[in-house]
Coordinates of C-alpha atoms and ligand atoms in Angstrom, one line a residue:
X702 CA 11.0 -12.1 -24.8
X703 CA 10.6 -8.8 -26.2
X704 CA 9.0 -5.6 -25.1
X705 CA 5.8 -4.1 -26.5
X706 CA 5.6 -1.0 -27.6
X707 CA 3.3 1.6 -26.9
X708 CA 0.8 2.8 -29.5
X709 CA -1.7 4.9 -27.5
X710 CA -2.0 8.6 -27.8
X711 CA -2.2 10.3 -24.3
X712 CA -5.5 12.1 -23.1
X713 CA -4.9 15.8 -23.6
X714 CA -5.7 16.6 -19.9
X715 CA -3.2 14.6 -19.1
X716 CA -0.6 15.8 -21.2
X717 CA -1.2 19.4 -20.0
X718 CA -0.6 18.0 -16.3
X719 CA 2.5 16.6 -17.1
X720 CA 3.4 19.3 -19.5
X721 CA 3.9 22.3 -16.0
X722 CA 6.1 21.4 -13.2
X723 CA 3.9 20.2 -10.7
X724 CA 3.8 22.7 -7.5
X725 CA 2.3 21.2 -3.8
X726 CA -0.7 21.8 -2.1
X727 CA -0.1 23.9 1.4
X728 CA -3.5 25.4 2.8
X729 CA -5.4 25.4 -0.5
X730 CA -2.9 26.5 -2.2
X731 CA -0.4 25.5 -4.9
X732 CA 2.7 26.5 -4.2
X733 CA 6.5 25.8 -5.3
X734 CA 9.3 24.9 -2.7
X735 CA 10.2 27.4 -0.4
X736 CA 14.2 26.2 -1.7
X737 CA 12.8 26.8 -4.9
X738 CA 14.1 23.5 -6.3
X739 CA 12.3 20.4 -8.1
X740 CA 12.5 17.3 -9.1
X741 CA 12.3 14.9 -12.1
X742 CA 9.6 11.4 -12.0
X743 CA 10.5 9.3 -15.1
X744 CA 8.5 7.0 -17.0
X745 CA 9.8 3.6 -16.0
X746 CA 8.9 2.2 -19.4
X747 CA 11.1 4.7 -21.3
X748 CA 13.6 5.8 -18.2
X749 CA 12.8 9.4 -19.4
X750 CA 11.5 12.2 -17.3
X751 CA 8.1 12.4 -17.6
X752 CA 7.2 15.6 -15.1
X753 CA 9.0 17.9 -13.0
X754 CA 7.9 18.2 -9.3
X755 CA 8.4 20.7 -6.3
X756 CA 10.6 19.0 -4.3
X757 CA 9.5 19.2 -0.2
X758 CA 11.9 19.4 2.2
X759 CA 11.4 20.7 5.9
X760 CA 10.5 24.2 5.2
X761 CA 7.7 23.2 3.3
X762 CA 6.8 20.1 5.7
X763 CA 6.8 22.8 8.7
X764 CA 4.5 25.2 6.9
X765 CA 1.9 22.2 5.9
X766 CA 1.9 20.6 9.5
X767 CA 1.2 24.3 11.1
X768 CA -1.7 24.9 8.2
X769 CA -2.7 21.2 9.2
X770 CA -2.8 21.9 12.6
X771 CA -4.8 25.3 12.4
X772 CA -7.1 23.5 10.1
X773 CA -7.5 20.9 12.9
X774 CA -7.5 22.9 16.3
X775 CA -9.6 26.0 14.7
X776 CA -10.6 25.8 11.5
X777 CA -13.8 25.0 10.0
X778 CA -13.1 21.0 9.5
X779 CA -13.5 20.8 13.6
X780 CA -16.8 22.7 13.3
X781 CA -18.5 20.4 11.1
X782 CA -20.6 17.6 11.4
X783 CA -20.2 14.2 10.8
X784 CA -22.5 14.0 8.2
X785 CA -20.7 17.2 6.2
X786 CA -17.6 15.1 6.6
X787 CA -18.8 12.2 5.3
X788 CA -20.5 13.9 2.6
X789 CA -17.3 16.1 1.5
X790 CA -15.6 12.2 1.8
X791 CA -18.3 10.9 -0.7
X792 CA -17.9 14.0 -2.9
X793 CA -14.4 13.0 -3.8
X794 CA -15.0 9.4 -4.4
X795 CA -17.4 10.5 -7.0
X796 CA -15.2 13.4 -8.3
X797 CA -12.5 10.4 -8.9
X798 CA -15.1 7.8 -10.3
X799 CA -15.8 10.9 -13.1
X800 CA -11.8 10.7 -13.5
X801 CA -11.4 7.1 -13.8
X802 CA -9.2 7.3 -17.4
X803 CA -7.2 10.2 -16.4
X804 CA -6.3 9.0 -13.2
X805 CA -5.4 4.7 -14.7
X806 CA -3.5 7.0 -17.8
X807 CA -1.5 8.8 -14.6
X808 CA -0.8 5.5 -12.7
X809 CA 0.4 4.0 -16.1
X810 CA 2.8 6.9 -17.0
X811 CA 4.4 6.7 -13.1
X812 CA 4.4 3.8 -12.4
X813 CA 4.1 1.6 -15.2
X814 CA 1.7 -0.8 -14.5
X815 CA -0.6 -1.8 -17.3
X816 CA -3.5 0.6 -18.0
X817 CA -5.9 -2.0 -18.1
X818 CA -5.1 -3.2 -14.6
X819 CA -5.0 0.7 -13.4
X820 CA -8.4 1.2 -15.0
X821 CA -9.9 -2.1 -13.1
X822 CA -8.0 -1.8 -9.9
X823 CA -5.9 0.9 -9.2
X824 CA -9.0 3.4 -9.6
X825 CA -12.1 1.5 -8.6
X826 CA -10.6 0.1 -5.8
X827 CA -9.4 3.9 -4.6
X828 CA -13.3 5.2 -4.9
X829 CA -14.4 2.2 -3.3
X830 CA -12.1 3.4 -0.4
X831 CA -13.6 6.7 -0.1
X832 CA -17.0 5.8 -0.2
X833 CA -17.0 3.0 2.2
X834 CA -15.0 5.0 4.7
X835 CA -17.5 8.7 4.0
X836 CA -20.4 6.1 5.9
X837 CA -18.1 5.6 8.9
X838 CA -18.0 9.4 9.5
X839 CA -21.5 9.5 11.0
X840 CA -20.9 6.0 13.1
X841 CA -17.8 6.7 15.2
X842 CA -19.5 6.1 18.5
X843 CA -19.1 5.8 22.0
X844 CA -20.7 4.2 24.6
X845 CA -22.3 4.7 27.5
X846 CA -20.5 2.4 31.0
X847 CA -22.1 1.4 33.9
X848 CA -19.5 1.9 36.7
X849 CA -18.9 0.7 40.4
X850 CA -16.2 2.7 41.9
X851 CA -15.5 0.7 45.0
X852 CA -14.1 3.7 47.1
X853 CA -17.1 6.2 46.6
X854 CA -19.4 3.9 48.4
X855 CA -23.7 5.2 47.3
X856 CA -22.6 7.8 44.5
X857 CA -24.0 7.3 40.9
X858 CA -22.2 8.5 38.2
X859 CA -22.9 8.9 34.4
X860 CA -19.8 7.5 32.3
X861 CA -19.4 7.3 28.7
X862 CA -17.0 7.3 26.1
X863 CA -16.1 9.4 23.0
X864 CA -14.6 8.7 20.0
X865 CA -12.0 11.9 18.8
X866 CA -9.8 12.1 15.7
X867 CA -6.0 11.5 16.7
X868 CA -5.6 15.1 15.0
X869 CA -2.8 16.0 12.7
X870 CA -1.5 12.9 10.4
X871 CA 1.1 12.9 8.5
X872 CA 0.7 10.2 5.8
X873 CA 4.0 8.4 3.9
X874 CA 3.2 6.7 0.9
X875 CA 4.7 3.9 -1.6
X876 CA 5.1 3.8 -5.3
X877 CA 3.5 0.7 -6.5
X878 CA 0.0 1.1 -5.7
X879 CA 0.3 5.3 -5.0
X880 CA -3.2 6.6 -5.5
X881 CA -4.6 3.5 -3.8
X882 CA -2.0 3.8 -1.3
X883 CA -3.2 7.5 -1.0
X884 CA -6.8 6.2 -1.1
X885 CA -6.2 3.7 2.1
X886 CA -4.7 6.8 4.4
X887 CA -6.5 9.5 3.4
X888 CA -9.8 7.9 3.6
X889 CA -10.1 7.0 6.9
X890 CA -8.4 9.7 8.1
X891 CA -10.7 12.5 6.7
X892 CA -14.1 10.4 8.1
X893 CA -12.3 10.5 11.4
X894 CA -11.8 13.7 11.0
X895 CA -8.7 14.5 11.5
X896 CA -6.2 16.8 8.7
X897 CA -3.5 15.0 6.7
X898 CA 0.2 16.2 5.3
X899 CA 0.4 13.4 2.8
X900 CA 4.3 12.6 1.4
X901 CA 3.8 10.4 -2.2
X902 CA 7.2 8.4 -3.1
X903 CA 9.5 10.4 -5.4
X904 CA 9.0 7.9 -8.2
X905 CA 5.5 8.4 -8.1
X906 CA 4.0 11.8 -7.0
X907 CA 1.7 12.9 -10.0
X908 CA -1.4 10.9 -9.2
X909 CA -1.5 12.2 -5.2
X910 CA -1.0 16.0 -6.8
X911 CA -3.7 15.4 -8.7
X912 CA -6.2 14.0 -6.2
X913 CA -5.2 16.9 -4.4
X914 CA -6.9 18.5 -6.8
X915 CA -10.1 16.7 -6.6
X916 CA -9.6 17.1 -2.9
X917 CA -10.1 21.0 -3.3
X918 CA -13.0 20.8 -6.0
X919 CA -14.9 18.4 -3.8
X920 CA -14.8 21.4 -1.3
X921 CA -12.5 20.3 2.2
X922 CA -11.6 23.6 3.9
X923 CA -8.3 24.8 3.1
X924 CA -5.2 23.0 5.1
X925 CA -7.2 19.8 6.1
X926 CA -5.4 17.9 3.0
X927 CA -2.0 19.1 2.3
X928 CA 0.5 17.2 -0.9
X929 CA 3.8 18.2 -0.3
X930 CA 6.2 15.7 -2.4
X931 CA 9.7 15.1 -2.0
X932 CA 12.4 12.6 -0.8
X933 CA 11.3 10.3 2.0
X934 CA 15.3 11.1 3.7
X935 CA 14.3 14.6 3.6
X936 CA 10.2 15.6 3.6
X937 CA 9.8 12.0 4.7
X938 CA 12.1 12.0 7.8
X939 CA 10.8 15.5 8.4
X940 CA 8.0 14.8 8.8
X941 CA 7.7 11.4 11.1
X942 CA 9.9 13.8 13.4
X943 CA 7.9 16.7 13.5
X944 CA 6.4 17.7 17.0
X945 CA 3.3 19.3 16.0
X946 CA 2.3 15.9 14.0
X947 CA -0.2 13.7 16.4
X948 CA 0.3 10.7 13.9
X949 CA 2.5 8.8 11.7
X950 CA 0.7 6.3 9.2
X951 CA 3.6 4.8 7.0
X952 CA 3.9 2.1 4.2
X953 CA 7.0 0.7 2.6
X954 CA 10.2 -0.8 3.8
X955 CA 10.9 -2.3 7.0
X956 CA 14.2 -0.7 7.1
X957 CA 12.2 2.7 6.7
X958 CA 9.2 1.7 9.0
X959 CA 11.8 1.5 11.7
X960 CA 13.5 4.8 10.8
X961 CA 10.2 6.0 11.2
X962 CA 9.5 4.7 14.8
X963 CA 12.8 6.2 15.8
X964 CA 11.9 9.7 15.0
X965 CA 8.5 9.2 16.4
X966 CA 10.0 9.4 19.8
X967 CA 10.3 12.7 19.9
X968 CA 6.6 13.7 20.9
X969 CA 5.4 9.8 21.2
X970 CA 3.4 10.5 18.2
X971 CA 1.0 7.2 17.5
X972 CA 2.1 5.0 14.6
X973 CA 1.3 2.6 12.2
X974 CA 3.0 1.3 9.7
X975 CA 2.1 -1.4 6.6
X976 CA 5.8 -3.0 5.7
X977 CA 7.2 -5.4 3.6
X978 CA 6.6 -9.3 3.2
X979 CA 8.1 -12.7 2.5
X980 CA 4.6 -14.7 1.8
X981 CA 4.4 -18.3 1.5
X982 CA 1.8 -19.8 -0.7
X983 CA 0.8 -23.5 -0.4
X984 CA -0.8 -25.4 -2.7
X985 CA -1.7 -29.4 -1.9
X986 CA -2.1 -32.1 -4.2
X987 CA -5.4 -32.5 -3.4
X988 CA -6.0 -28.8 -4.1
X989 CA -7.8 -27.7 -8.0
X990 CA -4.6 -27.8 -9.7
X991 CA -5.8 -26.0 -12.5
X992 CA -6.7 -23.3 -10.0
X993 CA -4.2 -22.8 -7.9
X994 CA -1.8 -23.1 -10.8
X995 CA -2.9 -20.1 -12.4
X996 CA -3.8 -18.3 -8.5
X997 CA -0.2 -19.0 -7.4
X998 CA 1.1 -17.5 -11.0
X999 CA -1.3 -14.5 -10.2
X1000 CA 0.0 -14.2 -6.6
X1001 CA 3.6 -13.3 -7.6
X1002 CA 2.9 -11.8 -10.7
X1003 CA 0.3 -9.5 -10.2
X1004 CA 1.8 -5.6 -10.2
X1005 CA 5.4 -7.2 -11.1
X1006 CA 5.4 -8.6 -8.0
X1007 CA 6.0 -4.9 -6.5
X1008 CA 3.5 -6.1 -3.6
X1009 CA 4.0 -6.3 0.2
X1010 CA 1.9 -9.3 0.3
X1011 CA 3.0 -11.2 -3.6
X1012 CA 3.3 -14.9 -2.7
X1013 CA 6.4 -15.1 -2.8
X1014 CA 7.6 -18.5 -1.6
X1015 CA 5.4 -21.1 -3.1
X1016 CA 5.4 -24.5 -1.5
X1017 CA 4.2 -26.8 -3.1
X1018 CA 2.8 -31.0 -1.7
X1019 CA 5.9 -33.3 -3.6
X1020 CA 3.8 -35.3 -5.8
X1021 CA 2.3 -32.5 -7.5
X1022 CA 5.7 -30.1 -7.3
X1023 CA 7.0 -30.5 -10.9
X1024 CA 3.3 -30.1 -12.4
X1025 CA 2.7 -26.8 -10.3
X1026 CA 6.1 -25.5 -11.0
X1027 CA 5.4 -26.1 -14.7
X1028 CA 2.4 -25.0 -14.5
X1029 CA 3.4 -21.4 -13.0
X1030 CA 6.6 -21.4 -15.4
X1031 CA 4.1 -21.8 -18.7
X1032 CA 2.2 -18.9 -17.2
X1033 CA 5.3 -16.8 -17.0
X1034 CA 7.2 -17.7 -19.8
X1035 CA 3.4 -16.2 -21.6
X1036 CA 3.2 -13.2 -20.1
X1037 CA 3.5 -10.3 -22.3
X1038 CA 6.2 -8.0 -20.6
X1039 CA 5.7 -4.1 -22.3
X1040 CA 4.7 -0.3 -22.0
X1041 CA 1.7 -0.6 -19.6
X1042 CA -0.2 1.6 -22.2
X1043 CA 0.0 -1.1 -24.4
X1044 CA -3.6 -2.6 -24.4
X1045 CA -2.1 -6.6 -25.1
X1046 CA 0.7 -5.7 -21.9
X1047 CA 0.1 -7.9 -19.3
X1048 CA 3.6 -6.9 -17.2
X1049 CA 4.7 -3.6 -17.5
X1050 CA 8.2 -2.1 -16.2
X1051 CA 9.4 -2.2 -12.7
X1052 CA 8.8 1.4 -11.2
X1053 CA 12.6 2.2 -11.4
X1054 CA 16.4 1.5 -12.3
X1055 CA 16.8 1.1 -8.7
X1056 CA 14.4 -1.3 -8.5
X1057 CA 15.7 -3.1 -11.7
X1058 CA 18.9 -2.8 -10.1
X1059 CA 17.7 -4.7 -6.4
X1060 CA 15.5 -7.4 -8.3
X1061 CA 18.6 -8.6 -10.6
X1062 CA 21.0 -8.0 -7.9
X1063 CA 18.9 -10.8 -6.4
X1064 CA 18.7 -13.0 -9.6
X1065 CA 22.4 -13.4 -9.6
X1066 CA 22.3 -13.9 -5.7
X1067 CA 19.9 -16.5 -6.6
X1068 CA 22.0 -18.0 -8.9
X1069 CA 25.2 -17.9 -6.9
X1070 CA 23.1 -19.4 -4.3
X1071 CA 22.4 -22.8 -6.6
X1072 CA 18.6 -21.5 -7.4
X1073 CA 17.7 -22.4 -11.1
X1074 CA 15.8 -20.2 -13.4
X1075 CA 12.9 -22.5 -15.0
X1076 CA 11.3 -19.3 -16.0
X1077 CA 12.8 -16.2 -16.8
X1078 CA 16.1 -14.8 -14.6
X1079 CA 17.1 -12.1 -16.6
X1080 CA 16.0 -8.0 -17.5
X1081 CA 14.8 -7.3 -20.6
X1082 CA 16.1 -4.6 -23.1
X1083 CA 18.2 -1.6 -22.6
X1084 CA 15.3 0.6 -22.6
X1085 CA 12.8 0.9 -19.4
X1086 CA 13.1 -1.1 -16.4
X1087 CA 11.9 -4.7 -17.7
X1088 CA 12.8 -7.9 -15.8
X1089 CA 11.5 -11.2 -16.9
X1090 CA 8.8 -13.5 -14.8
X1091 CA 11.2 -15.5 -13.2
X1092 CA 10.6 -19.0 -11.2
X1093 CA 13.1 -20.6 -9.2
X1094 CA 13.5 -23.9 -8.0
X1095 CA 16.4 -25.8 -6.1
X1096 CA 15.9 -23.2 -3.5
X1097 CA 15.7 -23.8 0.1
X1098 CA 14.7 -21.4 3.6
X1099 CA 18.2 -21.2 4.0
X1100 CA 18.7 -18.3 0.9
X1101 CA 18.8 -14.9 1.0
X1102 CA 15.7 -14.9 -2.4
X1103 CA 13.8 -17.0 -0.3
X1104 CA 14.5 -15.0 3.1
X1105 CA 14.3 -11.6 1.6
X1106 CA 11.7 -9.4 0.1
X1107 CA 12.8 -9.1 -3.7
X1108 CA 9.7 -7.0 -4.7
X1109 CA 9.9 -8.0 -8.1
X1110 CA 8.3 -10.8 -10.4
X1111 CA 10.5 -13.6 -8.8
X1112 CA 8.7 -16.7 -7.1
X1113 CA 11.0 -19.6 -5.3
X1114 CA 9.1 -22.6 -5.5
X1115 CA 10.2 -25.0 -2.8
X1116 CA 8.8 -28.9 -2.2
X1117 CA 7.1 -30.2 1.4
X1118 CA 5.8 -33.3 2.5
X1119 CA 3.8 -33.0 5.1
X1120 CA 1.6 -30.1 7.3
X1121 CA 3.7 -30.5 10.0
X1122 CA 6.9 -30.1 8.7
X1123 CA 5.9 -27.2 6.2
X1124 CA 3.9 -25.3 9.1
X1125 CA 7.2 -24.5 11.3
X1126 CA 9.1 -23.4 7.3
X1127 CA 6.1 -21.3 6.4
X1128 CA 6.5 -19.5 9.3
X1129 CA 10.2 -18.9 9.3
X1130 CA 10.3 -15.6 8.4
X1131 CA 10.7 -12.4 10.2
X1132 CA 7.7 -11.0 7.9
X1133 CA 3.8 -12.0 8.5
X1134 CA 1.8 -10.2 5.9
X1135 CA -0.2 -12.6 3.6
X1136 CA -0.7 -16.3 3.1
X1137 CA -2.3 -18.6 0.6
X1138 CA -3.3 -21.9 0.9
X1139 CA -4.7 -24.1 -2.1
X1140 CA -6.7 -27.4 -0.9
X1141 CA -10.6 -28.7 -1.8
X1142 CA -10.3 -30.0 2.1
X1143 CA -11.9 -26.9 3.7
X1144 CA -10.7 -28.3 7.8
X1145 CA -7.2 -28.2 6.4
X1146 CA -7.2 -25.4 5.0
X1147 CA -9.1 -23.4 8.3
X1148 CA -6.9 -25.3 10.5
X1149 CA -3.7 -24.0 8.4
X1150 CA -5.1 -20.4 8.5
X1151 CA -5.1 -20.8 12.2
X1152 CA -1.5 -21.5 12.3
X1153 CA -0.5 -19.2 9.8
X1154 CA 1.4 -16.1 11.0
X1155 CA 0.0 -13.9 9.1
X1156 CA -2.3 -10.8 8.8
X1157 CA -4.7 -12.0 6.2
X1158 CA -4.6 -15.8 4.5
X1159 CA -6.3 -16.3 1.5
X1160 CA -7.7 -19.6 1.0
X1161 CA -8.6 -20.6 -2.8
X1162 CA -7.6 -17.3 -4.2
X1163 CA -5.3 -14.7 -3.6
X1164 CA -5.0 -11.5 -4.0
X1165 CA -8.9 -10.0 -2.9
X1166 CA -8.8 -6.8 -1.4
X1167 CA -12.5 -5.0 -0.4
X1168 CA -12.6 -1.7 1.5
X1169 CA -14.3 -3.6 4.2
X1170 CA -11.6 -5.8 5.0
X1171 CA -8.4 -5.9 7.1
X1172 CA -5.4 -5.4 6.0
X1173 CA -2.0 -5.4 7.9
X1174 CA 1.1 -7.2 9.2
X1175 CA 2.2 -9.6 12.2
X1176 CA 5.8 -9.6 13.1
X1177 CA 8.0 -7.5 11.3
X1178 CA 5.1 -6.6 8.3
X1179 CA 4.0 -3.6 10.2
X1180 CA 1.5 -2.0 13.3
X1181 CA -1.8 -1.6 12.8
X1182 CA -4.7 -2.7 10.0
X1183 CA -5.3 -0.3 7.3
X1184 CA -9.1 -0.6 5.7
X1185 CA -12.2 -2.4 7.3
X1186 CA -13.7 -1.0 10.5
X1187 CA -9.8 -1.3 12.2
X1188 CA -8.7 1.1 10.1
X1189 CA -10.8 3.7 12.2
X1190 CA -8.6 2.8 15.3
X1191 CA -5.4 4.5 13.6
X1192 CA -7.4 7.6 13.1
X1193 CA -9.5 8.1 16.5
X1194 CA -8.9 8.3 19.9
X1195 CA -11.3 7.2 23.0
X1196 CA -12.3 9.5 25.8
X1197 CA -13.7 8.5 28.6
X1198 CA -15.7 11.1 30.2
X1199 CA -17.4 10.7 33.8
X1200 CA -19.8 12.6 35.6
X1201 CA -21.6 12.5 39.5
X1202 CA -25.1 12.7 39.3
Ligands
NDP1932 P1 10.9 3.0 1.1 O1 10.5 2.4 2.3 O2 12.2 3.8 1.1 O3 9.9 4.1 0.6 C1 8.5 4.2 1.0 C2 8.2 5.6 1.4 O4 9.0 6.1 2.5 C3 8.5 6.7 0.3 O5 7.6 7.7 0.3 C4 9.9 7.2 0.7 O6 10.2 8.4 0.1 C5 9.7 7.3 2.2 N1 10.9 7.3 2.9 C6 12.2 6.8 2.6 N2 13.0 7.1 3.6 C7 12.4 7.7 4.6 C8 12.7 8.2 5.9 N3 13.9 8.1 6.3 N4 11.7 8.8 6.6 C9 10.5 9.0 6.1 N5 10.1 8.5 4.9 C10 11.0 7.9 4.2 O7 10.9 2.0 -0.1 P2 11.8 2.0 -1.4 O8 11.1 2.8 -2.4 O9 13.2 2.4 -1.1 O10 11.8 0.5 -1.8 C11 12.7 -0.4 -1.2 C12 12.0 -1.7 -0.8 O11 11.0 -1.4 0.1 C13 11.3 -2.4 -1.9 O12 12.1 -3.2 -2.7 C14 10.3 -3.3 -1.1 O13 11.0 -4.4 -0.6 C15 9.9 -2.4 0.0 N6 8.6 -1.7 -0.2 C16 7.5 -2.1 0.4 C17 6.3 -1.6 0.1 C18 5.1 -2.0 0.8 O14 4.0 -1.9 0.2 N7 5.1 -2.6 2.0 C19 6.2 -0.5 -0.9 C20 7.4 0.0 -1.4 C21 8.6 -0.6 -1.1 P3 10.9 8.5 -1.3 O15 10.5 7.4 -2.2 O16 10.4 9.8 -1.8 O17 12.4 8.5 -1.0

């Protein structure tokens, strides 16, 4: 398998915002690192540096949580109404719907992922996020409780509730969706009304600098949204630990989610956190085979498989196993692997040589293990961070590539025989992201999504995110739904206020 190569020219705005070292946004402002120092984000289809970034550390965390915090306790953002908020929420979506080209070229150049899919995904789905989330600004309601009080025997009292921003948020994002990522903290956040330091990933900072800014154009008072890149050890840990932060929204690792509840303890800030996944994906005989062939292929595939909720583990009913596995091996073995910019790419490169480096550390595991490689198994090239689909079979719940998350374009397809042997197998996993389940019998398949640990099963498809719809862990996949009306939750707090008529 070879890799494409790129023959698109670059849009010239984009070329001159790559071409400056990138500075962060503190209080309105664009500013370098108070160390001065900065750092490099590559092109993971080349490996060469593609910008130069100011490089957050504490200093500059401090100074963006004490702008945040004046923004929030006395600034103008507390003084307006819901409606302005929403509006100024709305604003943006529209400023980033105008942008739509720049912003897929941006993704494409950080992150790798095919410009096509940027262009249809990435970007749509990040203004949907606004937009859906400015009309809950004007609909964060209380209400009004009738209450008994046993010990004031004959009084009457007037109770209600209100529904506050948390306050200051500091936001830690992923690379391999990072202006959506962006999209699904900052957006609820900012209709809640509450002000944001928002830490990209240091693989892929350029497309949250440059909503920042939109964020300024659109109009939000200085200090309510503040960029400030860097390395998650450093502006990352700095930030989950700092005092003056109400909030700590995090997606990513497990390992990291739980780094980040440990420094939360210092002013039992609130948390949430959107970690990693293990999903299985179960496809019956008496499922559309045609369907669910190309669905499961879709599931792991989609983004490299650089997705919290890829499926992951696909089990598939015996008498239909080879077919399906064939099935998703064609599909893989077609895929067009090569510079997302390419317009016929249909994988691009993993995000970085690190990430090369885990996903074939766990091919050979896989292979040590006794998995075989019916598709794929190998990286591609010398140049960029390519990696072939891979499918595996002869694996079992017993291996580390079907136990751990690989984050990479690597399904292990295992055989089962029955619902209630496979139930108890699906669910052995410390992860409980996503699920998919493949069957024309619709009572099996509700039944199943009963009995699936999981924060969203997908039944027939996989893969459909909306604004308007949950999204989050059980067990060890994370705290807390991002998107939908339960996003709102992370971002508000209730009151209860009571009063003796
Ligand atoms: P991380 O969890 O390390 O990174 C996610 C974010 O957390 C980044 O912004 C990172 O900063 C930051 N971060 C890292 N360490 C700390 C810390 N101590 N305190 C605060 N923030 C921190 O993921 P990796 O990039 O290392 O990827 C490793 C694995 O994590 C992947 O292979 C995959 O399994 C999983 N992952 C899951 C994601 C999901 O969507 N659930 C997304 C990405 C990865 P920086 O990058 O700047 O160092």
């Amino acid at each position: 398998m070879g890799v494409a190569v790129s023959p698109i020219q670059i849009d010239s705005r984009v070329s001159e915002f790559l071409g400056k070292t990138r500075p962060m946004l503190i209080d309105g402002k664009w500013v370098n690192a108070v160390s001065g120092k900065t750092f490099p984000t590559y092109n993971p289809a080349t490996g060469e540096v593609l910008a130069q970034v100011a490089e957050g550390d504490k200093a500059d965390i401090d100074l963006a949580v004490k702008t945040a915090r004046k923004a929030f306790d006395s600034g103008p953002w507390s003084r307006l109404t819901s409606s302005e908020r929403g509006k100024l929420v709305w604003k943006l979506a529209d400023l980033l719907e105008e942008h739509i080209e720049e912003f897929a070229t941006i993704e494409t150049l950080d992150n790798g992922k095919p410009l096509t899919v940027a262009r249809a995904a990435d970007v749509p789905l990040a203004v949907d996020m606004f937009r859906y989330m400015a009309g809950w600004s004007t609909k964060l309601e209380g209400t009004t409780i009738p209450i008994s009080v046993p010990y004031t025997p004959g009084a009457v009292y007037h109770a209600y509730t209100l529904r506050e921003p948390v306050g200051v948020v500091g936001q830690v994002i992923p690379w391999n969706f990072p202006l959506l990522m962006a999209a699904w903290k900052l957006a609820p956040a900012l209709a809640s009304g509450c002000c944001v330091i928002l830490k990209p990933a240091e693989q892929t900072p350029l497309s949250a600098l440059r909503l920042g800014e939109l964020i300024q154009e659109a109009g939000f008072p200085d200090g309510v949204v503040n960029v400030v890149p860097g390395y998650g050890e450093t502006a990352g840990a700095a930030l989950a630990a700092h005092d003056q932060v109400d909030k700590i929204a995090f997606t990513g690792s497990t390992e990291v989610g739980k780094l980040i509840v440990h420094a939360a303890t210092g002013n039992l800030k609130k948390v949430s956190l959107e970690l990693g996944g293990k999903s299985p994906n179960v496809v019956f005989k008496d499922s559309d085979l045609d369907g669910a062939i190309s669905g499961s292929a879709s599931a792991i595939f989609f983004n490299h498989g650089q997705c919290c909720c890829a499926g992951s583990r696909l089990y598939v009913e015996r008498p239909v196993f080879d077919q399906v596995v064939e099935g998703v091996a064609a599909r893989a073995k077609k895929i067009r692997v090569g510079s997302g910019l390419d317009a016929s790419t249909q994988m691009g490169p993993l995000v970085s040589q690190e990430q090369l480096n885990r996903v074939c550390n766990y091919l050979d595991i896989g292979a040590s293990e006794g998995a075989k490689a019916v598709a794929g198994g190998k990286k591609i090239g010398d140049k960029g961070y390519f990696v072939e689909p891979t499918v595996l079979t002869n694996t079992k719940e017993s291996m580390k590539v079907v136990q751990e998350e690989i984050f990479g374009p690597v399904v292990a397809a295992i055989p089962f025989d029955n619902v209630e042997e496979l139930m108890p197998r699906a669910n052995d996993t410390v992860y409980g992201l996503a699920a998919g389940i493949w069957t024309k019998d619709i009572s099996k398949a509700h039944r199943l999504a009963a009995s699936m640990r999981a924060g969203t099963v997908w039944i027939n498809c996989y893969n459909i995110f909306d604004a308007a719809l949950p999204f989050g862990g059980y067990k060890q996949s994370g705290w807390g739904r991002e998107m939908g009306k339960d996003a709102l939750e992370l971002y508000t707090q209730t009151k209860a206020v009571c009063t003796r008529l």
